[in-house]
Every structure is written in C-alpha cells, then in structure tokens.
Short mmCIF file of C-alpha atoms and ligand atoms in Angstrom, two decimals:
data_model
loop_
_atom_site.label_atom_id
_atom_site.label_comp_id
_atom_site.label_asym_id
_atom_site.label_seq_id
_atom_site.Cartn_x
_atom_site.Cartn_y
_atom_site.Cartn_z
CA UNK A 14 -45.76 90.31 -2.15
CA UNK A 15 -42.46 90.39 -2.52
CA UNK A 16 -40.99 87.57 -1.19
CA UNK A 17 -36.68 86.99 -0.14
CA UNK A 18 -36.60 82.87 -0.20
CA UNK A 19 -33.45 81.49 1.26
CA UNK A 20 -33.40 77.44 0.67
CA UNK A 21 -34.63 78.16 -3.44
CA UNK A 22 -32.66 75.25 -4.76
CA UNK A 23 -33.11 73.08 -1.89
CA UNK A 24 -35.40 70.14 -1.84
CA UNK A 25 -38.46 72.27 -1.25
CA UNK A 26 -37.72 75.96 -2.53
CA UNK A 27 -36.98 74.05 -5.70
CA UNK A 28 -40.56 73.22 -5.50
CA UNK A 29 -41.69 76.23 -3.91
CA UNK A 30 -40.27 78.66 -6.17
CA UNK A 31 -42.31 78.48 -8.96
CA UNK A 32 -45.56 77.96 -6.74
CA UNK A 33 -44.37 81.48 -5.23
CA UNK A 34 -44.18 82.96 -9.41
CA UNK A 35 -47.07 81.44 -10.60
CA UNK A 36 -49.07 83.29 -7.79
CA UNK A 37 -47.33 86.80 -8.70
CA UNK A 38 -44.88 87.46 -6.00
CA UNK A 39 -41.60 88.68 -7.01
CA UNK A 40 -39.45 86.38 -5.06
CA UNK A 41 -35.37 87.32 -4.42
CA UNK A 42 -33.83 83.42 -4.84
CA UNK A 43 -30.59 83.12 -2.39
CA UNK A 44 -27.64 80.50 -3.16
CA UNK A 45 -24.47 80.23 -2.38
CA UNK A 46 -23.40 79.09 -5.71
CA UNK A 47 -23.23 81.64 -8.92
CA UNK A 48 -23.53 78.65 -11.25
CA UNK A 49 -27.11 78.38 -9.89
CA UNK A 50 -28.29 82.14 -10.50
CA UNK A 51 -28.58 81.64 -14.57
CA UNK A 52 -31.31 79.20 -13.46
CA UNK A 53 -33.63 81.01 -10.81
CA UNK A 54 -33.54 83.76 -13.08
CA UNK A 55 -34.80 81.71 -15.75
CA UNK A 56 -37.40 80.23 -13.07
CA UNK A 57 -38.75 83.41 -12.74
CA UNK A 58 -36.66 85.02 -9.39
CA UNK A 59 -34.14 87.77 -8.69
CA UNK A 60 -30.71 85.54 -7.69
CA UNK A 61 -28.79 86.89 -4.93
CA UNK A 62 -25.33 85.11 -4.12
CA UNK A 63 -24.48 84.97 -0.61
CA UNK A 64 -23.44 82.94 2.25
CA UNK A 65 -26.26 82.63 5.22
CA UNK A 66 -22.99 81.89 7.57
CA UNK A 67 -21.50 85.56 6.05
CA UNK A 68 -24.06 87.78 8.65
CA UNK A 69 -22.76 90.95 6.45
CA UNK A 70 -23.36 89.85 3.41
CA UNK A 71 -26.45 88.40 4.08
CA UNK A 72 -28.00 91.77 5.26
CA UNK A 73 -27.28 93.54 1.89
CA UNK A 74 -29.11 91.12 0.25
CA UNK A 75 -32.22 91.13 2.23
CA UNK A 76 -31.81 94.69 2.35
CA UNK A 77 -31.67 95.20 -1.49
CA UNK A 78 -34.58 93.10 -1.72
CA UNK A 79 -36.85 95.06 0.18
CA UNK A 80 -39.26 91.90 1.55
CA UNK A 81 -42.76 92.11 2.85
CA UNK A 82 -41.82 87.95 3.89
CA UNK A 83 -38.64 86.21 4.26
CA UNK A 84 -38.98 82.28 3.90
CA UNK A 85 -36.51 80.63 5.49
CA UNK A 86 -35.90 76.94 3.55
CA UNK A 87 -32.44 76.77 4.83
CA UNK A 88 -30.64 73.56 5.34
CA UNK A 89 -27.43 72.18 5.37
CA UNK A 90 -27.82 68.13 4.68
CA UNK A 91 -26.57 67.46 1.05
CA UNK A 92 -23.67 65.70 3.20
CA UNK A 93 -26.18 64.46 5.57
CA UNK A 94 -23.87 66.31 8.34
CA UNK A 95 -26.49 66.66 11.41
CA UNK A 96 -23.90 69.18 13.13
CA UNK A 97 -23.36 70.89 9.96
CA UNK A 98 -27.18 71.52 9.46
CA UNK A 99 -27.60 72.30 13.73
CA UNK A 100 -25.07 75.19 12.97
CA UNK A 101 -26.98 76.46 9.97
CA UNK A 102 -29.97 76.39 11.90
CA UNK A 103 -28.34 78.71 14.66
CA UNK A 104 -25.74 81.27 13.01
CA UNK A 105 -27.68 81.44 9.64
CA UNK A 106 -31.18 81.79 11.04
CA UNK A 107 -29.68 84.46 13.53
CA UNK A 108 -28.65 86.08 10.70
CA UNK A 109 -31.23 85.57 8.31
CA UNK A 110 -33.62 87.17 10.81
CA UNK A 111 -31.20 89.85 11.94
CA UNK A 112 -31.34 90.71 8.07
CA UNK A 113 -34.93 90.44 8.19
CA UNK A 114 -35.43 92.68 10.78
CA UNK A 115 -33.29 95.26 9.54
CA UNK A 116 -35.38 95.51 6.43
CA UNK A 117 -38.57 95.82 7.73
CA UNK A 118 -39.58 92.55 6.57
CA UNK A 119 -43.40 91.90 8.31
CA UNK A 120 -43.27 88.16 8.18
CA UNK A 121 -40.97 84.83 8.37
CA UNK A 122 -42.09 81.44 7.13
CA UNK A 123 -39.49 79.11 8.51
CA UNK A 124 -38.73 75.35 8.00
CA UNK A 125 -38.31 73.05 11.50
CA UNK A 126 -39.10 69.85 12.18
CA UNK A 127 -41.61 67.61 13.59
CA UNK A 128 -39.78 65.34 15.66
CA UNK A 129 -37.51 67.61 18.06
CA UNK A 130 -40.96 67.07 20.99
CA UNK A 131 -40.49 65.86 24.53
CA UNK A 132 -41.39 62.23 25.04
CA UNK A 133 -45.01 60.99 25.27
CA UNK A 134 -47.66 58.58 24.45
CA UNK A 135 -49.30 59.01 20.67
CA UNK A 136 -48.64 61.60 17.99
CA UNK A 137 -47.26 64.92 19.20
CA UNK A 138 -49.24 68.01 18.68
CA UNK A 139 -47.68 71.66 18.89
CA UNK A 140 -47.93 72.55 22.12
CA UNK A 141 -45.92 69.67 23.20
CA UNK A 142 -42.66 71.11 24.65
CA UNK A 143 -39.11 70.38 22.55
CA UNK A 144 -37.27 67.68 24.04
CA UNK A 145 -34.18 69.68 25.62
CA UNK A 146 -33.23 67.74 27.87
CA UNK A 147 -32.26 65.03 25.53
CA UNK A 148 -28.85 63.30 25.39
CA UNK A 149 -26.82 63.87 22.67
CA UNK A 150 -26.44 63.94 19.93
CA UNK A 151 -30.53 64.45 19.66
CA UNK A 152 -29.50 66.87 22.28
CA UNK A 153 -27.70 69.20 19.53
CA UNK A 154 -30.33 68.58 16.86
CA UNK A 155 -33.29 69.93 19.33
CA UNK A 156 -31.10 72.82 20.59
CA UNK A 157 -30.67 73.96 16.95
CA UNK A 158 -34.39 73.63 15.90
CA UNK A 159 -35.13 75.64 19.19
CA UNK A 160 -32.66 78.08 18.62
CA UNK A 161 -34.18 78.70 15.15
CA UNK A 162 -37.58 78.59 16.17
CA UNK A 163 -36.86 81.23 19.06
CA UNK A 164 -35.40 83.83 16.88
CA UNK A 165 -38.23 83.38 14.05
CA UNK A 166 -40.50 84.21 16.65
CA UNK A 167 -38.60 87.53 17.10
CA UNK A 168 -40.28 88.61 13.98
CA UNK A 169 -43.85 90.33 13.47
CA UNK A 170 -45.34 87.72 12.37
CA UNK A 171 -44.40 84.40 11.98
CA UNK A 172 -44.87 80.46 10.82
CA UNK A 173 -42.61 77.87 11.99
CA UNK A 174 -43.55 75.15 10.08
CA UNK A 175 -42.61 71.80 11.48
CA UNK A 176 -42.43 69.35 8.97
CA UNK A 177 -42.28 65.37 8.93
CA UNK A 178 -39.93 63.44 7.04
CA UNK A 179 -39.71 64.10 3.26
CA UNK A 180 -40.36 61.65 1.49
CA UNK A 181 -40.36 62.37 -3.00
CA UNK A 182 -38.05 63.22 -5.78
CA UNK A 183 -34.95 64.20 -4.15
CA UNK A 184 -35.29 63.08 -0.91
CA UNK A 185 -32.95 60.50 1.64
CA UNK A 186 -36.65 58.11 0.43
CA UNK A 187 -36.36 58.66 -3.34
CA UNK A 188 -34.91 54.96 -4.83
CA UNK A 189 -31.57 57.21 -5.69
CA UNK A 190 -31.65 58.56 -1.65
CA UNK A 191 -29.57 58.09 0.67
CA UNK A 192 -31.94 55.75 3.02
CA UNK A 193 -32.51 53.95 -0.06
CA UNK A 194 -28.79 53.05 -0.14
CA UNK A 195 -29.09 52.21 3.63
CA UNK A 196 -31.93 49.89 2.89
CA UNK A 197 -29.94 48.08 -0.06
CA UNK A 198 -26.95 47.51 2.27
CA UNK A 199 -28.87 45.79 4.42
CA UNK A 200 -28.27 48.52 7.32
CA UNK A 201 -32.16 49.25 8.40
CA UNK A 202 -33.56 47.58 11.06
CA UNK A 203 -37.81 47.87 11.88
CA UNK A 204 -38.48 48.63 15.39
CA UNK A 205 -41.43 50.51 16.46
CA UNK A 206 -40.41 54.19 16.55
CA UNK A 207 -43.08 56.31 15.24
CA UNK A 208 -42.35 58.43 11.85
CA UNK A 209 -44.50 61.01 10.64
CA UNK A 210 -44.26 61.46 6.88
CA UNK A 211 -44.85 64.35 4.44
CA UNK A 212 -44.37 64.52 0.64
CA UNK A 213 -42.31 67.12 -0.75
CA UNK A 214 -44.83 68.51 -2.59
CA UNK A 215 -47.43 69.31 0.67
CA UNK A 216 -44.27 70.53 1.98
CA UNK A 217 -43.88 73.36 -0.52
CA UNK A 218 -47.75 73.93 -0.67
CA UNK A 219 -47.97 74.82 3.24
CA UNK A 220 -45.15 77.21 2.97
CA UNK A 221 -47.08 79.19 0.02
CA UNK A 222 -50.06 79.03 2.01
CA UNK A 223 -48.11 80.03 5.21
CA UNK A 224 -47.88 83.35 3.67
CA UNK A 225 -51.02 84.55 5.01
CA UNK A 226 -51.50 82.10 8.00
CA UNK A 227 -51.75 83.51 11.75
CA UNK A 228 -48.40 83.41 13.77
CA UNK A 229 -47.48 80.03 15.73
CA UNK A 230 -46.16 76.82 14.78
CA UNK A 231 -47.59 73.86 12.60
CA UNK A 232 -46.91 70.64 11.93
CA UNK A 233 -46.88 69.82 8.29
CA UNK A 234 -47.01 65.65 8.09
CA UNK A 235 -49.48 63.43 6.39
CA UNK A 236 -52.45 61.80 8.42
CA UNK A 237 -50.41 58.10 9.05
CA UNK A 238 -47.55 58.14 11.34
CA UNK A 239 -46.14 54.75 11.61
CA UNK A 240 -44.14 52.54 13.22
CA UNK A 241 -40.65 51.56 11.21
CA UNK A 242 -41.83 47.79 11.19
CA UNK A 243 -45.31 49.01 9.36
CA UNK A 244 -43.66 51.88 7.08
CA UNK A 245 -39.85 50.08 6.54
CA UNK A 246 -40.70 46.65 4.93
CA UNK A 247 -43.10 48.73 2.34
CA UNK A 248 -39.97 51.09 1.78
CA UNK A 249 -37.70 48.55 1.08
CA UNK A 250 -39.43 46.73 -1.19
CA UNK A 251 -40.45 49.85 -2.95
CA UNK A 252 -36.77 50.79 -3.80
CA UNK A 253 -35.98 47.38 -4.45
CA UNK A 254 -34.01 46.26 -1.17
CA UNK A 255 -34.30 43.07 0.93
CA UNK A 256 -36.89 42.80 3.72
CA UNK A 257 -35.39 45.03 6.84
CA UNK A 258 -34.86 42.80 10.09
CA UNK A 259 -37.77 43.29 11.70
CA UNK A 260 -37.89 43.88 15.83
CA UNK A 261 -40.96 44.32 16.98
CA UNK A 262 -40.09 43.72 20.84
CA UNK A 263 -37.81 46.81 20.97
CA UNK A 264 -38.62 49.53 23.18
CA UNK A 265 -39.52 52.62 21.18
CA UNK A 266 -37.65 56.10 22.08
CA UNK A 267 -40.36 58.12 24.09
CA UNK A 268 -39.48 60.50 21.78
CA UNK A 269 -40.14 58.54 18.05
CA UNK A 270 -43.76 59.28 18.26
CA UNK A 271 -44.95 61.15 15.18
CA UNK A 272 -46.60 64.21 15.02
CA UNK A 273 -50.39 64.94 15.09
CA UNK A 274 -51.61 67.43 12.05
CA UNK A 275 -55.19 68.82 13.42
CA UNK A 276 -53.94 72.19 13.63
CA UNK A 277 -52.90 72.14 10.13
CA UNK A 278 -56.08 70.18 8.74
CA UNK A 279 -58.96 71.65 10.72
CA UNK A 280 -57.61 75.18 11.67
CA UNK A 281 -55.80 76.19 8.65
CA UNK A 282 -57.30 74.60 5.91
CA UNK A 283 -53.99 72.29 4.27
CA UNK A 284 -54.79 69.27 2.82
CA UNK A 285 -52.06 66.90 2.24
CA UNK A 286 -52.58 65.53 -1.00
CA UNK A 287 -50.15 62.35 -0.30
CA UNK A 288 -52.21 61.79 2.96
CA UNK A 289 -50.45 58.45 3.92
CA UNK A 290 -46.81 57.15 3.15
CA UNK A 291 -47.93 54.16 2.00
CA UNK A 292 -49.33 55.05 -1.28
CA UNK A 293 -45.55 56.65 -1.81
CA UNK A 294 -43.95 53.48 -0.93
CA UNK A 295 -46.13 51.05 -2.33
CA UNK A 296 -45.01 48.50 -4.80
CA UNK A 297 -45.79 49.14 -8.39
CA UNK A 298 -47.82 46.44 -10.49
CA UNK A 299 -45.23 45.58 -13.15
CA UNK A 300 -46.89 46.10 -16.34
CA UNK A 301 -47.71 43.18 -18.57
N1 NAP B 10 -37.88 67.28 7.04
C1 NAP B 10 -37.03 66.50 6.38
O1 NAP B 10 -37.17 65.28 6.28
C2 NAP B 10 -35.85 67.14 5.68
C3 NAP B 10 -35.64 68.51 5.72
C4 NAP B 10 -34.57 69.05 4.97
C5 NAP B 10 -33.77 68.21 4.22
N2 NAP B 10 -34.00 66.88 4.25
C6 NAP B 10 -33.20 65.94 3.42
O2 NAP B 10 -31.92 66.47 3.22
C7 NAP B 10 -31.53 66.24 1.86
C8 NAP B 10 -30.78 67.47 1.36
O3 NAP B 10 -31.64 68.61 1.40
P1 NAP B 10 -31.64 69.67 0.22
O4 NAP B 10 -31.69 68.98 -1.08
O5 NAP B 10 -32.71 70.67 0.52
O6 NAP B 10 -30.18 70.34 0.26
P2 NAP B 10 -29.35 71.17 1.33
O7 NAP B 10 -27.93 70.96 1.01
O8 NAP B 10 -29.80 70.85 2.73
O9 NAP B 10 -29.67 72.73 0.94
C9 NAP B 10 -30.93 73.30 1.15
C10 NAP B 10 -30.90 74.74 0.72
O10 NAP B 10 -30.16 75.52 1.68
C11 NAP B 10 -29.23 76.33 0.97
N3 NAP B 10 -28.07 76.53 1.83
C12 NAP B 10 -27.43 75.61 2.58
N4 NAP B 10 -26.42 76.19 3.26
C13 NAP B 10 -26.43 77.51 2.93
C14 NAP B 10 -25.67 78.62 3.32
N5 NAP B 10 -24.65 78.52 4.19
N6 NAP B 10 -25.95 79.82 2.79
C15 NAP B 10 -26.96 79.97 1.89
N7 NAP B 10 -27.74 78.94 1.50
C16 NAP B 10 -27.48 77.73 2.01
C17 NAP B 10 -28.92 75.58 -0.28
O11 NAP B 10 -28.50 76.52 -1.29
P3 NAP B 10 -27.21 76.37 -2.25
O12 NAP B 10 -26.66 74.98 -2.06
O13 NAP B 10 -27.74 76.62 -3.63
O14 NAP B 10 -26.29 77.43 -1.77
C18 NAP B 10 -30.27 75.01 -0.62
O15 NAP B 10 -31.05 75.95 -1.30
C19 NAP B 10 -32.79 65.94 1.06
O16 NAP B 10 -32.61 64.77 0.34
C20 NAP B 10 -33.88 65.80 2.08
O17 NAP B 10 -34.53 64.53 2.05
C21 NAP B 10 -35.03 66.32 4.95
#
C-alpha cells in the first residue's frame, strides 16, 4: 500500500515506520523539520517537509503522495503543552483529512486516547460516550480528541485507535521522562484513579495491523488498568525515586477509570505483548 504517515518521528511512527517498510509499503514520512528528512530516507520512507497547521501545504504533500491510507500519529507534547497538542488535534487533523480526502485516500488510521470517556464504574469500553461535559481544562482535552475523532470518521474507512498511556523508550515513564522527573521531585501523589497502560511497542503494532481492520474505534491498552497507589509506588522505585505519598481514601475522578481492551483482544486479534505495566515497572535484580 502506499502509505502517507504523519507523526514518523514521533514516539510511535518512530517505531512504526520501519514495521510499515519491512512489510513493503512505500510510506511518505511527514516532519516539520528538514534536518530530519536525511534520516527517514535512510529508514526506508519518502520525507515530505511540511507544517500540519499550514492546511495548503499540507494538501500538496498528501496529494504528491498519492495514499491508499493516511496514518495520522500526530501530536504536539515534546513541551508537554496540553493546549498546544488540543489545537493540533483540531486544525491539523482537519487538515490532514481535508488533504486526505482530496487525494482519494480510502483509509485513516488515527491516534486518540483512551481516557477522554464519560464517568462510570470499571474499565471503559468503546461505546462509552466522551466525557463532554467535563470542566476544564479536561474539558479542552476531550473536545480536541472528539473533534479529531469526528473528522476521521469523515473518511471511507477508518480506525481511531484509542490508546492508553505510553509507557517505553521515549516516553513521560522512561527513567529519562518527564513523570520520571515528577516522581524524583517528590511531586506524585497515589490515589486511586484508574490508568490504563500500553507499551510503545503494542502501540505501533496495532496501527500496522489497523491497516486492514474494519472501521470504528479501539482501545489499544494492556490487560491491567490500575489504580495510581498499585501502579505509582512500582514506578517510582523503578526509576529510582522515593516512595509516592500514598492516599488511598481519596475519591477517584468518575472519569480515571481505565479502559477495557475486549474489542481489541477477542474481535481483532492484537495481542499486547507487554500485557501488564508491572513487568515494565518492575524493579530489576541487581546483578551479583
Ligand atoms: N497515549 C499517550 O500516553 C501519549 C500519546 C502521545 C504522546 N505521549 C507522550 O508525549 C511525549 C512526546 O511525544 P512524541 O515524542 O511523539 O513527540 P511530539 O512532539 O508529540 O511529536 C509527535 C509527532 O508529531 C509531529 N508533529 C507535531 N506537530 C506537528 C506539526 N504541526 N506538523 C507536522 N508534524 C507535527 C512530530 O514531527 P516533527 O517534530 O518531526 O515535525 C512528530 O513526528 C512522549 O514522551 C509520550 O510519552 C503520550
């Protein structure tokens, strides 16, 4: 197929990349940085250079590329700037699947997120509504991922793939992340909001395999969502912190309550090989 992947350096299109070459798509790598094309070329891609804010400019590029699938890996978080990324996810993905359209691209594989769902008891699965009516600033963050999700679905076919939190190389949980600096200054505290984790890796895996799975959304996490006062002490020690304050009397966010991955598992066939965080986070034996 021939594949346009906006996101290629990111987190998971560096990953995904060379999943999508070593299965024989010619894949069209877009950054916003020339210093960066030298590399997807040598990866394997075509490197376009263009700004997913620039609507213009972003349509000659998906044009030129002629896609059967645009894969949408688009963030805006290297600053960890939640507005930043909510206006990515509305004027770039408007763009990006303006662009799409335009070109007569069948399909879009698009990254959201697992935790945007209306309140509730347990894990939520994907027909659980987003949680609009939340005060901000979730508010802003659930608008944007249901902004993005509403114009994906404008496409023939589509995959909204709602991932849990990364955890991996690269990632806010890597022991050079930026929650790993939180957890070293002491600024984590262990309540019982429910996380649902996914490794990087499974992230990058679904999206290949999203390629040829039916249109809806999924949610891509790993089989253990946990409470911060399970999941946070085990973090902390991992990356070499001090115990979190632990509160276990705190009234958990209707909201914080993971995401349930049947869909995924039994209807679509992914298997998370990193099936629980806590292999990811536990401590390592030091050798003798
Ligand atoms: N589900 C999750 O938990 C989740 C999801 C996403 C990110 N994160 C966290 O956020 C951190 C940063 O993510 P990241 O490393 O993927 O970096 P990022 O800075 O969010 O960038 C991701 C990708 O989007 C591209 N991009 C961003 N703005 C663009 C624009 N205006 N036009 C065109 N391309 C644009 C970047 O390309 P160029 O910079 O090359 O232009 C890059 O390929 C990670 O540590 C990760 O843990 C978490």
């Amino acid at each position: 197929m021939r594949v346009f992947l906006a996101g290629s350096t990111g987190v998971v299109g560096r990953r995904l990349l060379p999943l999508l070459i070593a299965d024989g798509h010619h894949v069209t790598a877009l950054t916003r940085r020339p210093e960066r094309a030298a590399g997807l070329r040598a990866a394997g891609a075509e490197p376009v250079v263009a700004d997913a804010r620039d609507g213009r400019a972003l349509a000659a590029a998906v044009r030129d590329s002629a896609p059967d699938v645009v894969v949408h890996q688009l963030t805006d978080l290297g600053r960890a700037d939640l507005t930043a990324n909510s206006e990515l996810r509305r004027v770039g993905t408007r763009h990006l699947v303006n662009a799409a359209l335009d070109a007569g691209a069948r399909r879009i594989v698009a990254q959201s997120i697992a935790w945007a769902y209306a309140g509730g008891d347990g894990p939520a699965a994907e027909d659980t509504p987003l949680d609009r009516d939340a005060p901000e600033p979730r508010r802003s963050t659930v608008h944007g991922v249901a902004a993005l999700e509403e114009a994906v679905g404008e496409a023939p076919e589509w995959v909204v793939l709602r991932y849990g939190m990364f955890h991996g190389p690269g990632t806010w949980f890597a022991p050079d992340g930026v929650r790993a600096g939180d957890a070293r200054a002491g600024r984590l505290v262990a309540k019982g909001d429910v996380t649902s984790f996914v490794h990087v890796d499974d992230a990058a895996a679904a999206a290949v395999a999203a390629l040829n799975w039916p249109t809806g959304a999924v949610n891509i996490c790993d089989d253990h969502p946990a409470a911060a006062y399970e999941w946070m002490p085990a973090f902390c020690a991992a990356v070499g912190a001090p115990p979190p304050p632990v509160d276990r009397g705190a009234e958990r966010p209707a909201w914080a309550r993971g995401a349930d991955n049947t869909r995924a598992r039994t209807e679509l066939g992914w298997v998370a090989h990193h099936p629980c965080w806590r292999d990811a986070f536990a401590i390592r034996p030091a050798s003798r």
